[in-house]
Amino acid sequence: MAAAAERPSAGGFVLWLHGSGGSGDESRQHVAPYFSDPGIVSSVRLSFPTAPTRSIPCYGCNLLCCFALWLLCKARDAVITAWFGISEVPITAKTVRDEKEVLKAVEYVHELLDKEVAAGTSPSDIFVCGMSQGGGCAVFSGSVPLNKSFAEKVSPEATKTPVLWFHGMADGLVLFEAGHAGCAFLEELGMSCEFKAYPTLGHSLVDEELQYFQQWILNRLGMAASGATETARPSSSSNHKDLQ
């Protein structure tokens, strides 16, 4: 896994985790331009690791939701990049994850964050974000396990973390119901969760989301009044073709 940050200087740190089938380089192309302004790049460092490859047995695939996914599932055991396994597609509010695999991915993320803290970055200035199964405090088209064992692993300190959640109502891979239920689940644990719904958005990243995300990060870092809020954004919306 490659997980080098772009700059070694102190300041805010954004760890972006891609969705299944994606890569760190692809995520960098979509997200980094929103933080490329000179007034931002000197204060916000970005890291885009790539998940290991694994065999995904795509059981229960909805073959109508994504032609690319159908092509992969024809092979029955598709080898793709993923932080943990996918038991079924589409992902619903009732989808069950392999808890051991999820916790293994969490351990990897904690290792990266521990290095940042050891290097002098304040924990309050670290943001774990991502697409689909890579979502953290900022979630794009993602979901969380809705079970008691997961809730019991959320520490009192973690409940203080604000969450920003984006989800398209036309998402055919991680259904809107899963995202909405996930946000409600976190709120029941005492977390503050801002949920932004997009009626026509599928399982993709678009400019409107990323602009809002950029401002959210800057506000959290106290940079809203710095004047460094304009970025060299992509000229068109960025469609992200993650599998989950």
XYZ file of C-alpha atoms in Angstrom:
244
model
C 0.000 0.000 0.000
C 1.402 3.395 -0.960
C 0.466 6.048 1.562
C 2.914 8.919 1.322
C 1.583 12.405 2.075
C 2.181 15.097 -0.509
C 3.976 17.515 1.825
C 5.826 16.945 5.108
C 4.908 20.324 6.647
C 2.573 20.768 9.637
C -1.089 21.661 9.207
C -4.298 19.866 8.298
C -4.042 16.307 7.009
C -6.645 14.665 4.764
C -6.445 10.887 4.343
C -8.637 9.891 1.392
C -9.637 6.242 0.942
C -11.045 5.142 -2.410
C -13.931 2.743 -2.968
C -13.683 -0.840 -4.186
C -12.020 -1.125 -7.560
C -10.441 2.320 -7.290
C -6.908 3.509 -6.572
C -5.073 6.270 -4.787
C -3.913 7.798 -8.074
C -7.477 7.980 -9.424
C -8.692 9.592 -6.202
C -5.871 12.116 -6.326
C -6.955 13.200 -9.817
C -10.499 13.861 -8.602
C -9.866 15.405 -5.187
C -6.455 17.112 -5.175
C -7.435 19.961 -7.560
C -9.843 21.265 -4.915
C -6.898 21.837 -2.582
C -4.374 23.100 -5.134
C -4.712 26.826 -4.475
C -1.412 28.195 -3.038
C -3.247 29.452 0.032
C -4.563 25.950 0.718
C -1.781 23.628 -0.419
C 0.608 25.103 2.140
C -1.813 24.283 4.981
C -3.585 21.081 3.927
C -1.657 17.912 3.134
C -3.293 15.055 1.251
C -2.643 11.324 1.205
C -4.191 8.806 -1.208
C -3.270 5.207 -0.320
C -4.309 2.289 -2.502
C -6.020 -0.744 -0.990
C -4.617 -4.253 -1.519
C -6.127 -6.477 -4.175
C -8.455 -9.272 -3.143
C -10.817 -11.795 -4.642
C -14.402 -10.582 -4.348
C -17.096 -13.267 -4.734
C -19.870 -10.775 -5.795
C -22.705 -12.954 -4.490
C -26.192 -11.566 -4.987
C -25.179 -9.047 -7.635
C -27.907 -6.895 -9.119
C -26.713 -7.270 -12.708
C -28.845 -4.399 -13.912
C -27.228 -1.795 -11.661
C -23.841 -1.596 -13.356
C -22.639 -3.182 -16.604
C -18.978 -2.952 -15.535
C -19.789 -4.765 -12.304
C -21.670 -7.415 -14.268
C -18.599 -8.061 -16.401
C -16.516 -8.571 -13.287
C -19.070 -10.800 -11.615
C -19.219 -13.063 -14.676
C -15.808 -14.253 -13.538
C -17.448 -15.098 -10.192
C -14.310 -14.192 -8.244
C -13.227 -10.752 -9.385
C -9.802 -9.544 -8.225
C -10.053 -5.851 -7.359
C -8.664 -3.335 -4.893
C -10.746 -3.213 -1.706
C -10.291 -2.322 1.962
C -12.558 -5.226 2.923
C -14.740 -7.781 1.168
C -18.080 -7.177 -0.521
C -20.738 -9.727 0.385
C -23.435 -8.452 -1.960
C -24.352 -5.741 -4.420
C -26.254 -3.513 -4.141
C -25.420 -2.566 -0.562
C -28.570 -2.087 1.517
C -29.291 -1.086 5.103
C -29.322 -4.808 5.962
C -26.023 -5.778 4.315
C -23.686 -7.658 6.669
C -19.912 -7.089 6.583
C -17.112 -9.356 7.707
C -16.254 -7.586 10.962
C -12.715 -8.984 11.097
C -11.934 -7.588 7.647
C -13.396 -4.199 8.527
C -11.385 -4.029 11.749
C -8.214 -4.976 9.879
C -8.764 -2.024 7.547
C -9.392 0.217 10.561
C -6.091 -0.903 12.104
C -4.253 0.055 8.922
C -5.816 3.526 8.990
C -4.920 3.940 12.664
C -1.299 3.128 11.857
C -1.218 5.959 9.325
C -2.882 8.379 11.732
C -0.546 7.447 14.593
C 2.410 8.369 12.382
C 0.824 11.751 11.639
C 0.220 12.476 15.306
C 3.772 11.374 16.160
C 5.048 13.795 13.504
C 3.255 16.665 15.233
C -0.120 16.901 13.516
C -2.964 17.705 15.909
C -5.606 14.929 15.987
C -8.288 17.610 15.539
C -6.689 18.572 12.212
C -6.764 15.043 10.766
C -9.627 14.008 8.472
C -10.295 10.476 7.244
C -12.501 10.802 4.172
C -13.427 8.791 1.153
C -15.702 7.258 -1.397
C -18.035 4.359 -0.632
C -16.340 1.796 1.644
C -13.506 4.302 2.132
C -15.698 6.830 3.952
C -14.649 8.208 7.350
C -15.599 11.555 8.895
C -16.539 12.657 5.373
C -18.493 9.946 3.541
C -19.296 9.974 -0.170
C -21.910 7.368 -1.151
C -21.001 5.071 1.711
C -22.544 3.000 4.503
C -21.672 1.665 7.942
C -22.423 -1.652 9.698
C -25.699 -1.205 11.569
C -25.097 -3.645 14.389
C -24.560 -3.612 18.140
C -21.015 -4.977 18.001
C -19.942 -2.087 15.770
C -21.627 0.446 18.055
C -19.810 -0.981 21.083
C -16.450 -0.314 19.410
C -17.150 3.414 18.983
C -15.358 5.138 21.855
C -16.828 8.153 23.704
C -14.037 10.270 22.216
C -14.945 9.154 18.684
C -18.535 10.317 19.139
C -17.210 13.886 19.287
C -16.118 13.631 15.637
C -18.457 15.531 13.285
C -19.485 13.596 10.180
C -20.303 14.950 6.727
C -22.273 12.505 4.560
C -23.077 12.844 0.853
C -25.391 10.403 -0.901
C -27.194 10.259 -4.224
C -30.801 9.132 -4.254
C -30.172 7.421 -7.603
C -27.242 5.349 -6.289
C -27.627 1.781 -7.561
C -24.587 0.299 -5.790
C -24.848 1.654 -2.251
C -28.549 2.348 -1.982
C -29.731 5.668 -0.572
C -31.513 3.790 2.220
C -28.146 2.455 3.402
C -26.598 5.899 3.554
C -29.576 7.492 5.271
C -29.781 4.668 7.820
C -26.038 4.912 8.450
C -26.255 8.608 9.265
C -29.197 8.010 11.610
C -27.248 5.189 13.283
C -24.310 7.507 14.002
C -26.647 10.143 15.401
C -28.096 7.538 17.774
C -24.546 7.003 19.049
C -24.386 10.708 19.878
C -22.432 11.866 16.834
C -23.201 14.999 14.845
C -23.912 13.986 11.244
C -24.652 16.443 8.433
C -26.439 14.569 5.633
C -26.619 15.991 2.110
C -28.910 14.213 -0.366
C -28.734 14.608 -4.168
C -31.923 13.469 -5.995
C -30.337 12.587 -9.369
C -26.850 11.514 -8.268
C -25.714 7.922 -8.713
C -22.595 6.267 -7.293
C -20.178 9.003 -8.279
C -18.308 12.118 -7.187
C -19.463 15.454 -8.580
C -18.189 19.003 -8.393
C -20.962 20.248 -6.097
C -20.047 17.682 -3.446
C -16.333 18.340 -3.630
C -16.746 22.099 -3.430
C -18.804 21.705 -0.251
C -16.282 19.204 1.108
C -13.437 21.634 0.466
C -15.208 24.384 2.393
C -16.059 21.982 5.225
C -12.393 21.037 5.645
C -11.284 24.689 5.551
C -13.918 25.678 8.095
C -12.785 22.920 10.430
C -9.218 24.217 10.110
C -10.304 27.795 10.754
C -9.343 28.873 7.245
C -12.743 30.176 6.092
C -11.693 33.798 6.466
C -8.247 33.365 4.971
C -9.361 34.205 1.439
C -7.904 30.915 0.187
C -11.243 29.388 -0.785
C -11.051 29.386 -4.570
C -9.453 26.360 -6.163
C -8.426 25.173 -9.587
C -11.451 22.896 -9.899
C -11.922 20.428 -12.736
C -13.790 21.910 -15.679
C -16.513 19.258 -15.422
C -18.023 16.869 -12.886
C -15.864 13.910 -11.914
C -17.601 10.576 -12.300
C -16.120 7.999 -9.951
C -16.790 4.438 -11.060
C -16.094 2.619 -7.809
C -17.795 -0.723 -7.313
C -18.761 -0.089 -3.701
